Structure formats: structure tokens, C-alpha cells
mmCIF file of C-alpha atoms in Angstrom:
data_model
loop_
_atom_site.group_PDB
_atom_site.id
_atom_site.type_symbol
_atom_site.label_atom_id
_atom_site.label_comp_id
_atom_site.label_asym_id
_atom_site.label_seq_id
_atom_site.Cartn_x
_atom_site.Cartn_y
_atom_site.Cartn_z
ATOM 1 C CA UNK A 110 112.590 123.057 68.869
ATOM 2 C CA UNK A 111 115.225 125.386 70.352
ATOM 3 C CA UNK A 112 114.379 124.078 73.811
ATOM 4 C CA UNK A 113 114.747 120.507 72.603
ATOM 5 C CA UNK A 114 118.064 121.163 70.812
ATOM 6 C CA UNK A 115 119.476 122.880 73.878
ATOM 7 C CA UNK A 116 118.361 119.931 76.012
ATOM 8 C CA UNK A 117 120.090 117.485 73.659
ATOM 9 C CA UNK A 118 123.361 119.419 73.918
ATOM 10 C CA UNK A 119 123.280 119.210 77.712
ATOM 11 C CA UNK A 120 122.194 115.566 77.582
ATOM 12 C CA UNK A 121 125.080 114.612 75.261
ATOM 13 C CA UNK A 122 127.574 116.459 77.461
ATOM 14 C CA UNK A 123 126.401 114.756 80.671
ATOM 15 C CA UNK A 124 126.083 111.341 79.049
ATOM 16 C CA UNK A 125 129.667 111.327 77.752
ATOM 17 C CA UNK A 126 131.056 112.751 81.004
ATOM 18 C CA UNK A 127 129.597 109.759 82.876
ATOM 19 C CA UNK A 128 130.031 106.892 80.422
ATOM 20 C CA UNK A 129 133.570 107.770 79.266
ATOM 21 C CA UNK A 130 135.116 107.189 82.701
ATOM 22 C CA UNK A 131 136.625 104.077 84.352
ATOM 23 C CA UNK A 132 134.297 104.445 87.333
ATOM 24 C CA UNK A 133 131.327 103.728 85.083
ATOM 25 C CA UNK A 134 132.397 100.071 85.099
ATOM 26 C CA UNK A 135 131.870 100.025 88.868
ATOM 27 C CA UNK A 136 128.424 101.490 88.283
ATOM 28 C CA UNK A 137 127.601 98.718 85.802
ATOM 29 C CA UNK A 138 128.630 96.055 88.299
ATOM 30 C CA UNK A 139 126.701 97.633 91.168
ATOM 31 C CA UNK A 140 123.867 95.018 91.064
ATOM 32 C CA UNK A 141 126.330 92.425 92.322
ATOM 33 C CA UNK A 142 126.384 94.375 95.585
ATOM 34 C CA UNK A 143 122.600 94.460 95.890
ATOM 35 C CA UNK A 144 122.247 91.123 97.677
ATOM 36 C CA UNK A 145 120.545 92.875 100.573
ATOM 37 C CA UNK A 146 117.509 93.491 98.391
ATOM 38 C CA UNK A 147 116.899 89.754 98.361
ATOM 39 C CA UNK A 148 115.645 90.107 101.926
ATOM 40 C CA UNK A 149 113.112 92.749 100.919
ATOM 41 C CA UNK A 150 112.063 90.670 97.933
ATOM 42 C CA UNK A 151 111.722 87.551 100.094
ATOM 43 C CA UNK A 152 109.427 89.227 102.606
ATOM 44 C CA UNK A 153 107.233 90.733 99.896
ATOM 45 C CA UNK A 154 107.211 87.498 97.904
ATOM 46 C CA UNK A 155 106.044 85.693 101.046
ATOM 47 C CA UNK A 156 103.085 88.063 101.166
ATOM 48 C CA UNK A 157 102.355 87.275 97.523
ATOM 49 C CA UNK A 158 102.426 83.541 98.275
ATOM 50 C CA UNK A 159 100.066 84.057 101.206
ATOM 51 C CA UNK A 160 97.689 85.989 98.972
ATOM 52 C CA UNK A 161 97.930 83.220 96.378
ATOM 53 C CA UNK A 162 96.966 80.638 98.972
ATOM 54 C CA UNK A 163 94.022 82.765 100.036
ATOM 55 C CA UNK A 164 92.834 82.945 96.414
ATOM 56 C CA UNK A 165 92.898 79.162 95.852
ATOM 57 C CA UNK A 166 89.358 77.807 95.941
ATOM 58 C CA UNK A 167 87.129 74.814 95.264
ATOM 59 C CA UNK A 168 83.901 75.079 93.292
ATOM 60 C CA UNK A 169 80.792 72.992 94.060
ATOM 61 C CA UNK A 170 77.882 73.088 91.601
ATOM 62 C CA UNK A 171 74.955 70.998 92.874
ATOM 63 C CA UNK A 172 71.123 71.084 92.860
ATOM 64 C CA UNK A 173 69.480 73.700 95.055
ATOM 65 C CA UNK A 174 68.165 71.135 97.561
ATOM 66 C CA UNK A 175 71.712 69.896 98.326
ATOM 67 C CA UNK A 176 73.353 73.324 98.517
ATOM 68 C CA UNK A 177 72.575 74.047 102.225
ATOM 69 C CA UNK A 178 73.856 70.591 103.229
ATOM 70 C CA UNK A 179 77.166 71.129 101.406
ATOM 71 C CA UNK A 180 77.590 74.557 103.024
ATOM 72 C CA UNK A 181 76.911 73.214 106.533
ATOM 73 C CA UNK A 182 79.146 70.160 106.087
ATOM 74 C CA UNK A 183 81.980 72.304 104.748
ATOM 75 C CA UNK A 184 81.643 74.573 107.804
ATOM 76 C CA UNK A 185 82.051 71.584 110.148
ATOM 77 C CA UNK A 186 84.945 69.964 108.291
ATOM 78 C CA UNK A 187 86.735 73.292 107.786
ATOM 79 C CA UNK A 188 87.229 73.687 111.534
ATOM 80 C CA UNK A 189 89.168 70.398 111.556
ATOM 81 C CA UNK A 190 91.577 71.425 108.811
ATOM 82 C CA UNK A 191 94.677 73.577 109.235
ATOM 83 C CA UNK A 192 94.499 75.786 106.108
ATOM 84 C CA UNK A 193 91.510 74.736 103.996
ATOM 85 C CA UNK A 194 90.996 76.473 100.639
ATOM 86 C CA UNK A 195 87.984 78.633 100.025
ATOM 87 C CA UNK A 196 84.887 76.667 98.967
ATOM 88 C CA UNK A 197 82.128 78.203 96.850
ATOM 89 C CA UNK A 198 78.841 76.306 96.584
ATOM 90 C CA UNK A 199 76.663 77.282 93.619
ATOM 91 C CA UNK A 200 73.194 76.255 92.469
ATOM 92 C CA UNK A 201 73.399 74.384 89.180
ATOM 93 C CA UNK A 202 70.181 76.003 87.936
ATOM 94 C CA UNK A 203 71.620 79.528 88.245
ATOM 95 C CA UNK A 204 75.156 78.751 87.007
ATOM 96 C CA UNK A 205 75.878 79.286 83.318
ATOM 97 C CA UNK A 206 78.134 77.156 81.153
ATOM 98 C CA UNK A 207 80.293 80.209 80.476
ATOM 99 C CA UNK A 208 80.950 80.608 84.208
ATOM 100 C CA UNK A 209 81.966 76.953 84.523
ATOM 101 C CA UNK A 210 84.290 77.304 81.525
ATOM 102 C CA UNK A 211 85.832 80.406 83.082
ATOM 103 C CA UNK A 212 86.489 78.532 86.328
ATOM 104 C CA UNK A 213 88.115 75.705 84.402
ATOM 105 C CA UNK A 214 90.504 78.210 82.840
ATOM 106 C CA UNK A 215 91.264 79.858 86.174
ATOM 107 C CA UNK A 216 94.414 78.369 87.676
ATOM 108 C CA UNK A 217 93.248 79.393 91.177
ATOM 109 C CA UNK A 218 90.364 76.880 91.005
ATOM 110 C CA UNK A 219 91.896 73.640 92.277
ATOM 111 C CA UNK A 220 88.878 71.346 91.725
ATOM 112 C CA UNK A 221 85.236 71.478 90.610
ATOM 113 C CA UNK A 222 82.455 69.178 91.858
ATOM 114 C CA UNK A 223 79.356 68.728 89.715
ATOM 115 C CA UNK A 224 76.448 66.300 89.790
ATOM 116 C CA UNK A 225 74.962 65.212 93.135
ATOM 117 C CA UNK A 226 76.316 64.080 96.482
ATOM 118 C CA UNK A 227 75.512 60.464 95.620
ATOM 119 C CA UNK A 228 77.150 60.603 92.194
ATOM 120 C CA UNK A 229 79.620 63.504 92.137
ATOM 121 C CA UNK A 230 81.925 64.228 89.222
ATOM 122 C CA UNK A 231 85.127 65.812 90.541
ATOM 123 C CA UNK A 232 87.472 67.524 88.092
ATOM 124 C CA UNK A 233 90.771 68.119 89.880
ATOM 125 C CA UNK A 234 93.892 69.869 88.725
ATOM 126 C CA UNK A 235 96.395 67.785 90.689
ATOM 127 C CA UNK A 236 95.769 64.044 90.933
ATOM 128 C CA UNK A 237 98.003 63.781 93.989
ATOM 129 C CA UNK A 238 96.578 66.875 95.686
ATOM 130 C CA UNK A 239 94.102 67.055 98.539
ATOM 131 C CA UNK A 240 91.499 69.207 96.755
ATOM 132 C CA UNK A 241 89.704 66.335 95.035
ATOM 133 C CA UNK A 242 89.850 64.201 98.186
ATOM 134 C CA UNK A 243 88.281 66.985 100.246
ATOM 135 C CA UNK A 244 85.403 67.387 97.791
ATOM 136 C CA UNK A 245 84.855 63.623 97.776
ATOM 137 C CA UNK A 246 84.770 63.667 101.596
ATOM 138 C CA UNK A 247 82.201 66.462 101.530
ATOM 139 C CA UNK A 248 79.993 64.540 99.109
ATOM 140 C CA UNK A 249 80.305 61.385 101.205
ATOM 141 C CA UNK A 250 79.311 63.244 104.396
ATOM 142 C CA UNK A 251 76.307 64.858 102.734
ATOM 143 C CA UNK A 252 75.200 61.548 101.224
ATOM 144 C CA UNK A 253 75.524 59.693 104.536
ATOM 145 C CA UNK A 254 73.220 62.182 106.211
ATOM 146 C CA UNK A 255 70.471 60.760 104.035
ATOM 147 C CA UNK A 256 69.752 63.926 102.099
ATOM 148 C CA UNK A 257 70.146 62.205 98.769
ATOM 149 C CA UNK A 258 68.323 58.959 99.538
ATOM 150 C CA UNK A 259 71.365 56.731 99.148
ATOM 151 C CA UNK A 260 70.365 53.064 99.238
ATOM 152 C CA UNK A 261 73.681 51.614 100.415
ATOM 153 C CA UNK A 262 75.048 53.341 103.574
ATOM 154 C CA UNK A 263 78.436 51.688 103.068
ATOM 155 C CA UNK A 264 78.847 53.448 99.727
ATOM 156 C CA UNK A 265 76.683 56.535 100.075
ATOM 157 C CA UNK A 266 78.723 58.436 97.463
ATOM 158 C CA UNK A 267 80.393 57.136 94.325
ATOM 159 C CA UNK A 268 82.692 59.870 93.045
ATOM 160 C CA UNK A 269 84.148 59.876 89.551
ATOM 161 C CA UNK A 270 87.418 61.790 89.101
ATOM 162 C CA UNK A 271 88.502 63.574 85.955
ATOM 163 C CA UNK A 272 91.425 65.834 85.116
ATOM 164 C CA UNK A 273 90.997 69.593 85.181
ATOM 165 C CA UNK A 274 93.351 71.360 82.799
ATOM 166 C CA UNK A 275 93.819 75.128 82.880
ATOM 167 C CA UNK A 276 94.322 76.936 79.589
ATOM 168 C CA UNK A 277 95.322 80.170 81.286
ATOM 169 C CA UNK A 278 97.044 81.374 84.466
ATOM 170 C CA UNK A 279 95.110 82.088 87.614
ATOM 171 C CA UNK A 280 94.579 85.387 89.348
ATOM 172 C CA UNK A 281 97.151 84.546 92.010
ATOM 173 C CA UNK A 282 99.841 83.873 89.408
ATOM 174 C CA UNK A 283 99.131 87.147 87.648
ATOM 175 C CA UNK A 284 99.177 89.005 90.972
ATOM 176 C CA UNK A 285 102.620 87.544 91.585
ATOM 177 C CA UNK A 286 103.671 88.702 88.120
ATOM 178 C CA UNK A 287 102.288 92.179 88.894
ATOM 179 C CA UNK A 288 104.324 92.334 92.085
ATOM 180 C CA UNK A 289 107.416 91.230 90.140
ATOM 181 C CA UNK A 290 106.921 94.143 87.732
ATOM 182 C CA UNK A 291 106.619 96.598 90.646
ATOM 183 C CA UNK A 292 109.727 95.254 92.357
ATOM 184 C CA UNK A 293 111.779 95.342 89.142
ATOM 185 C CA UNK A 294 110.838 98.953 88.369
ATOM 186 C CA UNK A 295 111.496 99.963 91.970
ATOM 187 C CA UNK A 296 114.927 98.332 91.995
ATOM 188 C CA UNK A 297 115.937 100.001 88.732
ATOM 189 C CA UNK A 298 114.716 103.461 89.724
ATOM 190 C CA UNK A 299 116.277 103.176 93.183
ATOM 191 C CA UNK A 300 119.598 102.276 91.618
ATOM 192 C CA UNK A 301 119.521 104.688 88.684
ATOM 193 C CA UNK A 302 117.235 107.667 89.358
ATOM 194 C CA UNK A 303 118.842 108.447 92.695
ATOM 195 C CA UNK A 304 122.065 109.393 90.911
ATOM 196 C CA UNK A 305 120.474 112.631 89.716
ATOM 197 C CA UNK A 306 120.477 114.120 93.215
ATOM 198 C CA UNK A 307 124.180 114.995 92.990
ATOM 199 C CA UNK A 308 124.324 116.082 89.335
ATOM 200 C CA UNK A 309 124.237 119.839 90.013
ATOM 201 C CA UNK A 310 126.425 119.907 93.143
ATOM 202 C CA UNK A 311 129.746 119.960 91.302
ATOM 203 C CA UNK A 312 128.591 122.471 88.700
ATOM 204 C CA UNK A 313 127.290 124.760 91.423
ATOM 205 C CA UNK A 314 130.681 124.616 93.123
ATOM 206 C CA UNK A 315 132.732 125.544 90.035
ATOM 207 C CA UNK A 316 130.148 128.094 88.756
ATOM 208 C CA UNK A 317 129.435 126.152 85.559
ATOM 209 C CA UNK A 318 125.706 126.243 86.260
ATOM 210 C CA UNK A 319 125.712 130.052 86.083
ATOM 211 C CA UNK A 320 127.371 129.917 82.674
ATOM 212 C CA UNK A 321 124.819 127.381 81.436
ATOM 213 C CA UNK A 322 121.948 129.409 82.871
ATOM 214 C CA UNK A 323 123.197 132.531 81.076
ATOM 215 C CA UNK A 324 123.539 130.704 77.749
ATOM 216 C CA UNK A 325 120.370 128.608 77.575
ATOM 217 C CA UNK A 326 117.090 128.151 79.394
ATOM 218 C CA UNK A 327 117.255 126.561 82.821
ATOM 219 C CA UNK A 328 114.456 124.240 81.691
ATOM 220 C CA UNK A 329 116.818 122.958 78.994
ATOM 221 C CA UNK A 330 119.562 122.428 81.589
ATOM 222 C CA UNK A 331 117.323 120.387 83.892
ATOM 223 C CA UNK A 332 115.613 118.408 81.137
ATOM 224 C CA UNK A 333 118.923 117.794 79.377
ATOM 225 C CA UNK A 334 120.491 116.422 82.541
ATOM 226 C CA UNK A 335 117.526 114.097 82.992
ATOM 227 C CA UNK A 336 117.874 112.869 79.402
ATOM 228 C CA UNK A 337 121.611 112.353 79.903
ATOM 229 C CA UNK A 338 121.055 110.213 82.991
ATOM 230 C CA UNK A 339 118.222 108.418 81.218
ATOM 231 C CA UNK A 340 120.654 107.463 78.442
ATOM 232 C CA UNK A 341 123.043 106.104 81.076
ATOM 233 C CA UNK A 342 120.183 104.155 82.662
ATOM 234 C CA UNK A 343 119.098 102.634 79.348
ATOM 235 C CA UNK A 344 122.686 101.621 78.600
ATOM 236 C CA UNK A 345 122.864 99.999 82.028
ATOM 237 C CA UNK A 346 119.579 98.119 81.464
ATOM 238 C CA UNK A 347 120.612 97.032 77.970
ATOM 239 C CA UNK A 348 123.915 95.685 79.292
ATOM 240 C CA UNK A 349 122.313 93.590 82.024
ATOM 241 C CA UNK A 350 119.295 92.565 79.929
ATOM 242 C CA UNK A 351 121.683 91.131 77.345
ATOM 243 C CA UNK A 352 123.625 89.169 79.956
ATOM 244 C CA UNK A 353 120.492 87.876 81.682
ATOM 245 C CA UNK A 354 118.845 87.027 78.372
ATOM 246 C CA UNK A 355 121.846 85.030 77.184
ATOM 247 C CA UNK A 356 122.075 83.229 80.519
ATOM 248 C CA UNK A 357 118.363 82.409 80.546
ATOM 249 C CA UNK A 358 118.561 81.185 76.959
ATOM 250 C CA UNK A 359 121.399 78.805 77.807
ATOM 251 C CA UNK A 360 119.495 77.484 80.830
ATOM 252 C CA UNK A 361 116.267 76.942 78.889
ATOM 253 C CA UNK A 362 118.080 75.095 76.118
ATOM 254 C CA UNK A 363 119.323 72.583 78.686
ATOM 255 C CA UNK A 364 116.022 72.415 80.613
ATOM 256 C CA UNK A 365 113.823 69.279 80.405
ATOM 257 C CA UNK A 366 110.626 69.372 78.407
ATOM 258 C CA UNK A 367 108.404 69.140 81.487
ATOM 259 C CA UNK A 368 110.054 72.243 82.945
ATOM 260 C CA UNK A 369 109.495 74.171 79.720
ATOM 261 C CA UNK A 370 105.836 73.131 79.753
ATOM 262 C CA UNK A 371 105.329 74.890 83.078
ATOM 263 C CA UNK A 372 106.509 78.258 81.711
ATOM 264 C CA UNK A 373 103.055 79.244 80.451
ATOM 265 C CA UNK A 374 102.410 82.257 82.684
ATOM 266 C CA UNK A 375 101.515 85.313 80.621
ATOM 267 C CA UNK A 376 100.248 88.773 81.632
ATOM 268 C CA UNK A 377 96.737 89.811 80.707
ATOM 269 C CA UNK A 378 98.016 92.132 77.958
ATOM 270 C CA UNK A 379 100.399 89.540 76.485
ATOM 271 C CA UNK A 380 104.181 89.579 76.780
ATOM 272 C CA UNK A 381 105.066 91.935 73.868
ATOM 273 C CA UNK A 382 102.713 94.733 74.943
ATOM 274 C CA UNK A 383 103.463 94.146 78.625
ATOM 275 C CA UNK A 384 107.208 94.548 78.063
ATOM 276 C CA UNK A 385 106.729 97.667 75.917
ATOM 277 C CA UNK A 386 104.534 99.246 78.586
ATOM 278 C CA UNK A 387 107.042 98.199 81.241
ATOM 279 C CA UNK A 388 109.783 100.089 79.402
ATOM 280 C CA UNK A 389 107.560 103.157 78.990
ATOM 281 C CA UNK A 390 106.647 103.111 82.676
ATOM 282 C CA UNK A 391 110.305 102.847 83.611
ATOM 283 C CA UNK A 392 111.000 105.938 81.495
ATOM 284 C CA UNK A 393 108.181 107.800 83.247
ATOM 285 C CA UNK A 394 109.231 106.617 86.704
ATOM 286 C CA UNK A 395 112.818 107.658 86.018
ATOM 287 C CA UNK A 396 111.817 111.091 84.713
ATOM 288 C CA UNK A 397 109.310 111.709 87.514
ATOM 289 C CA UNK A 398 111.542 110.651 90.390
ATOM 290 C CA UNK A 399 114.654 111.996 88.680
ATOM 291 C CA UNK A 400 113.046 115.424 88.304
ATOM 292 C CA UNK A 401 112.166 115.413 92.016
ATOM 293 C CA UNK A 402 115.683 114.337 92.998
ATOM 294 C CA UNK A 403 117.274 116.864 90.652
ATOM 295 C CA UNK A 404 115.172 119.661 92.090
ATOM 296 C CA UNK A 405 115.957 118.645 95.667
ATOM 297 C CA UNK A 406 119.636 118.054 94.978
ATOM 298 C CA UNK A 407 119.957 121.410 93.243
ATOM 299 C CA UNK A 408 119.469 123.051 96.625
ATOM 300 C CA UNK A 409 122.503 121.239 98.116
ATOM 301 C CA UNK A 410 125.885 122.923 98.009
ATOM 302 C CA UNK A 411 128.112 120.308 99.673
ATOM 303 C CA UNK A 412 128.490 116.541 99.792
ATOM 304 C CA UNK A 413 127.236 116.556 103.375
ATOM 305 C CA UNK A 414 124.013 118.254 102.330
ATOM 306 C CA UNK A 415 123.557 115.698 99.565
ATOM 307 C CA UNK A 416 123.947 112.884 102.097
ATOM 308 C CA UNK A 417 121.362 114.503 104.359
ATOM 309 C CA UNK A 418 118.957 114.834 101.434
ATOM 310 C CA UNK A 419 119.372 111.161 100.529
ATOM 311 C CA UNK A 420 117.341 110.017 103.556
ATOM 312 C CA UNK A 421 114.023 111.700 102.660
ATOM 313 C CA UNK A 422 114.562 110.682 99.037
ATOM 314 C CA UNK A 423 114.917 107.047 100.105
ATOM 315 C CA UNK A 424 111.772 107.353 102.233
ATOM 316 C CA UNK A 425 109.883 108.679 99.199
ATOM 317 C CA UNK A 426 111.010 105.784 97.014
ATOM 318 C CA UNK A 427 110.226 103.119 99.611
ATOM 319 C CA UNK A 428 106.837 104.709 100.299
ATOM 320 C CA UNK A 429 105.896 104.644 96.613
ATOM 321 C CA UNK A 430 107.112 101.044 96.384
ATOM 322 C CA UNK A 431 104.996 100.020 99.381
ATOM 323 C CA UNK A 432 101.891 101.689 97.973
ATOM 324 C CA UNK A 433 102.346 100.136 94.525
ATOM 325 C CA UNK A 434 103.046 96.701 96.060
ATOM 326 C CA UNK A 435 99.809 96.871 98.030
ATOM 327 C CA UNK A 436 97.994 97.830 94.821
ATOM 328 C CA UNK A 437 99.549 94.862 92.986
ATOM 329 C CA UNK A 438 98.316 92.477 95.693
ATOM 330 C CA UNK A 439 94.811 93.992 95.680
ATOM 331 C CA UNK A 440 93.871 94.852 92.067
ATOM 332 C CA UNK A 441 90.605 96.679 91.505
ATOM 333 C CA UNK A 442 90.425 98.120 95.028
ATOM 334 C CA UNK A 443 90.292 101.766 96.102
ATOM 335 C CA UNK A 444 93.900 101.503 97.253
ATOM 336 C CA UNK A 445 94.943 100.398 93.765
ATOM 337 C CA UNK A 446 93.079 103.358 92.242
ATOM 338 C CA UNK A 447 94.896 105.787 94.548
ATOM 339 C CA UNK A 448 98.263 104.249 93.655
ATOM 340 C CA UNK A 449 97.483 104.490 89.932
ATOM 341 C CA UNK A 450 96.554 108.190 90.119
ATOM 342 C CA UNK A 451 99.275 109.378 92.509
ATOM 343 C CA UNK A 452 101.939 110.598 90.046
ATOM 344 C CA UNK A 453 105.058 109.103 91.665
ATOM 345 C CA UNK A 454 103.534 105.675 92.306
ATOM 346 C CA UNK A 455 101.499 105.613 89.089
ATOM 347 C CA UNK A 456 104.217 104.028 86.868
ATOM 348 C CA UNK A 457 104.679 101.136 89.303
ATOM 349 C CA UNK A 458 100.956 100.577 89.897
ATOM 350 C CA UNK A 459 100.077 100.777 86.200
ATOM 351 C CA UNK A 460 102.834 98.306 85.307
ATOM 352 C CA UNK A 461 101.244 95.936 87.817
ATOM 353 C CA UNK A 462 97.824 96.527 86.271
ATOM 354 C CA UNK A 463 99.139 95.378 82.900
ATOM 355 C CA UNK A 464 99.661 91.910 84.380
ATOM 356 C CA UNK A 465 96.078 91.510 85.640
ATOM 357 C CA UNK A 466 93.900 93.686 83.365
ATOM 358 C CA UNK A 467 93.707 93.422 79.574
ATOM 359 C CA UNK A 468 92.289 96.943 79.038
ATOM 360 C CA UNK A 469 94.640 99.177 77.043
ATOM 361 C CA UNK A 470 93.032 102.631 77.301
ATOM 362 C CA UNK A 471 93.901 103.159 81.022
ATOM 363 C CA UNK A 472 97.587 102.893 80.101
ATOM 364 C CA UNK A 473 97.269 105.569 77.412
ATOM 365 C CA UNK A 474 95.613 107.915 79.932
ATOM 366 C CA UNK A 475 98.189 107.063 82.610
ATOM 367 C CA UNK A 476 101.154 107.773 80.334
ATOM 368 C CA UNK A 477 99.723 111.171 79.412
ATOM 369 C CA UNK A 478 99.033 111.943 83.079
ATOM 370 C CA UNK A 479 102.588 111.011 84.063
ATOM 371 C CA UNK A 480 104.106 113.058 81.220
ATOM 372 C CA UNK A 481 102.130 116.081 82.432
ATOM 373 C CA UNK A 482 103.595 115.670 85.913
ATOM 374 C CA UNK A 483 107.117 115.365 84.505
ATOM 375 C CA UNK A 484 106.667 118.820 82.952
ATOM 376 C CA UNK A 485 105.134 120.222 86.161
ATOM 377 C CA UNK A 486 107.948 118.827 88.318
ATOM 378 C CA UNK A 487 110.679 120.237 86.065
ATOM 379 C CA UNK A 488 108.895 123.594 85.994
ATOM 380 C CA UNK A 489 108.683 123.737 89.793
ATOM 381 C CA UNK A 490 112.298 122.579 90.207
ATOM 382 C CA UNK A 491 113.508 125.318 87.881
ATOM 383 C CA UNK A 492 111.446 127.980 89.657
ATOM 384 C CA UNK A 493 112.761 126.921 93.075
ATOM 385 C CA UNK A 494 116.336 126.726 91.797
ATOM 386 C CA UNK A 495 116.160 130.133 90.153
ATOM 387 C CA UNK A 496 114.634 131.796 93.223
ATOM 388 C CA UNK A 497 116.622 129.971 95.886
ATOM 389 C CA UNK A 498 120.053 129.475 94.319
ATOM 390 C CA UNK A 499 120.479 131.978 91.495
ATOM 391 C CA UNK A 500 118.537 134.626 93.443
ATOM 392 C CA UNK A 501 116.826 135.800 90.283
ATOM 393 C CA UNK A 502 113.135 136.269 89.761
ATOM 394 C CA UNK A 503 112.149 135.938 86.154
ATOM 395 C CA UNK A 504 108.785 134.764 84.972
ATOM 396 C CA UNK A 505 106.952 131.907 86.698
ATOM 397 C CA UNK A 506 105.947 130.676 83.242
ATOM 398 C CA UNK A 507 108.791 128.438 81.995
ATOM 399 C CA UNK A 508 108.981 129.960 78.499
ATOM 400 C CA UNK A 509 107.563 133.384 79.249
ATOM 401 C CA UNK A 510 109.508 136.657 79.510
ATOM 402 C CA UNK A 511 112.443 135.075 77.704
ATOM 403 C CA UNK A 512 114.316 138.355 77.393
ATOM 404 C CA UNK A 513 114.500 139.207 81.100
ATOM 405 C CA UNK A 514 115.510 135.857 82.633
ATOM 406 C CA UNK A 515 118.935 135.473 80.963
ATOM 407 C CA UNK A 516 119.821 139.051 81.908
ATOM 408 C CA UNK A 517 119.248 138.341 85.590
ATOM 409 C CA UNK A 518 121.070 135.025 85.373
ATOM 410 C CA UNK A 519 123.959 136.589 83.501
ATOM 411 C CA UNK A 520 124.217 139.289 86.169
ATOM 412 C CA UNK A 521 124.492 136.579 88.840
ATOM 413 C CA UNK A 522 127.164 134.775 86.828
ATOM 414 C CA UNK A 523 129.118 137.999 86.440
#
């Protein structure tokens, strides 16, 4: 409790020293200068769209004797098309009703053909789209080859079209939502967590850090500064979330009913839980990266050194963003597992997982894992700072040998 109270004192001091200044208004308006990130978002969003197109598919469920003919005909016609969707041909005898119902709910399934080549029933999602027409062409080609015993060659296939309505979003849409969560967390941490790199430079210059180190634990100083910057970050997010929410509300009030009907995309966990987890993962990402930046920045003594340290810090952030983005575009793969277990990319990757996977227990484990690494990172940062800057040894256990550490730190301050 003493450690926590000391941390709150430092956090309150740093929070007020930042917020109660005119320059904080410039910090609040900084997103207006972030237009350059639209380029990064556009390139990554293009990759998401490409992945979405690759995931679109057509389902064909026919008797076993017609299945080889459909596969061969699709292979021939596919070579004539520019970007044909994926076609899956299934045997009706081995396909369950539950699987068909699941495909109907999957927004990535554009059309489903059932029945036979002579009398196909084509359920299509878009009446004006080419998916239903392609399946009808396939059935016509198979029927004309005489595999179904059609009596009238002029009308070998008589398709019947129905409407295919999806009751849930497709995998591609949820992958896009997962990437959006990764990009949002990355943008916020890049803008906010990077500020911690220069927090100790001024106090090292005017010897305030030695006074703090002699009065309270260094762990309290580091953790308190992180909490202070976290309070600034949450104030920043609350300010912009309010503005964006009010603006979106005004737009939706004026939007037509057909536009509102299209806003049905929901993450696998549901919006309330997804947003709560998103906030928790932002807190973990901020504390994890902020602890790293604070530890690195504590070694700098001048503004020039801080500027030199900013480059590797930026590389670290972009690297974690790239890894988490790849995991969002390929859920369930080994790459996604690596991104979810690597501490500094774990908050981004797990936020993306919440959009595509409805399991809750992995998030509980991930939050505990990330909290453990926050403590480890602060512990290492304090040890390096004490040995490299204060030139004092002390115990390598953060709360051990409490009597000797302040004496050494006080001697340095004196």
C-alpha cells in the first residue's frame, strides 16, 4: 500500500504539471496533424480488401455423381475469368444441414447452389451480382455435357433463383474489424506512449530525480510517472471520443434507413465486451510500451540523446504494429499465436482476436500475462537506471533490502 500511495503522489504531480499548461491544448489537437497516417491506413486497408476478396466463395452442393463434372467445368471456366471467387463443391450426402445453415449466415458466401445441374436452386446474396450467374453457367455447362440426361439440349438447365440473406457478418468483415482495432490501438499508443521517453530528462538535469529517489522507492517514481501519463492519455481519448461520438450521432440521425440497415457488423464477442477489452488492451499497451520508453529515455541526459533514442523506439512500435496486423489478417495461424504471446504485440493481437473469436478465457490469460510483463519491464528499467545513472547498487529485488537503497541514493543526491 505504501508503494501504491507513493506512486499516486508522483502520478498526481506529473498529471497536473502536464494538463495545467497552455501547451496541452496543442497536444489535444495533435490528431489534426496526423493526416500522413491516412497513407499507412490506406495501404493496410487495401491488403484487408484483398484478403476479403480472397475469402469470398461460392458453395455447390450436388449429388456425388455430378461433383467431378462441376469441379472440372469450374476449372475450365475459371481460366477465362479475371478474378473468380473461390468455389467449393460438396457432396450432398456428406453435407449436414447445420453446415448449410452456417454458410447461409456467413457473409463471405456469395451464393449457394443446391439440387442438380438440370434443376439447380441458386440462393444468391446480390440479385445484380455475378455470383448467381456464374453458378447458373456452371450448371448449364455440366448439363449440356449430357451428364444429367437432359432431354432438351436447348434448355439443359433450368435454374431457380432465391435470395440468400445473411444473419451475421462474414469472416472477411470481421478480419477488417480486427485490423481496425489494431490500427486504432497503434495510433493511440504511438501518439501517447511515446511521450514518456522524455519524462525523466528534465528532472535528471535539475537533480529532482535524486531527491525523489532519496524520498521514495524508484519503483514508485517510475510507476507513478506511467500512471500520470496514462491519466493524460485517458483524458485525451475521452475528449476525442466525445467529439467523434457526437459527430457520428448527428450523422446517423440524418442518415437514410437503408444506410442504417447496413450497419450490422459486430465483433464475435459483441460490441460491449469488445469495447471493454479494447480499453483494457490499450491500458496494457500503454503501460508496456511506456515502461520500455521510460526505461530507455531515463538513460538520456540531453534533448539530442532523446531524439537519437526516438528512432529505435519508432522501429519497435512499427514492428509490433506490422506483426499484429499480419495476425489480424491471418487469425488462427502460427504467426497470430506468436503475436499474441509476444508481450509488446500481445495487446494489439488480442484486440484483433476479440473481433474474430468469441472465446473469453484467452483474454483473461492474456491480460494477466501482459500485467506480469509490465511489472518485469518496470523492474528492469529501475535496475538499469539505478546502476547506470544513479551509480548505486542496491538489491536486484525491487522491494528487497529497503534500508540500504535509499542510503546509497541519498549519498548520490548529496
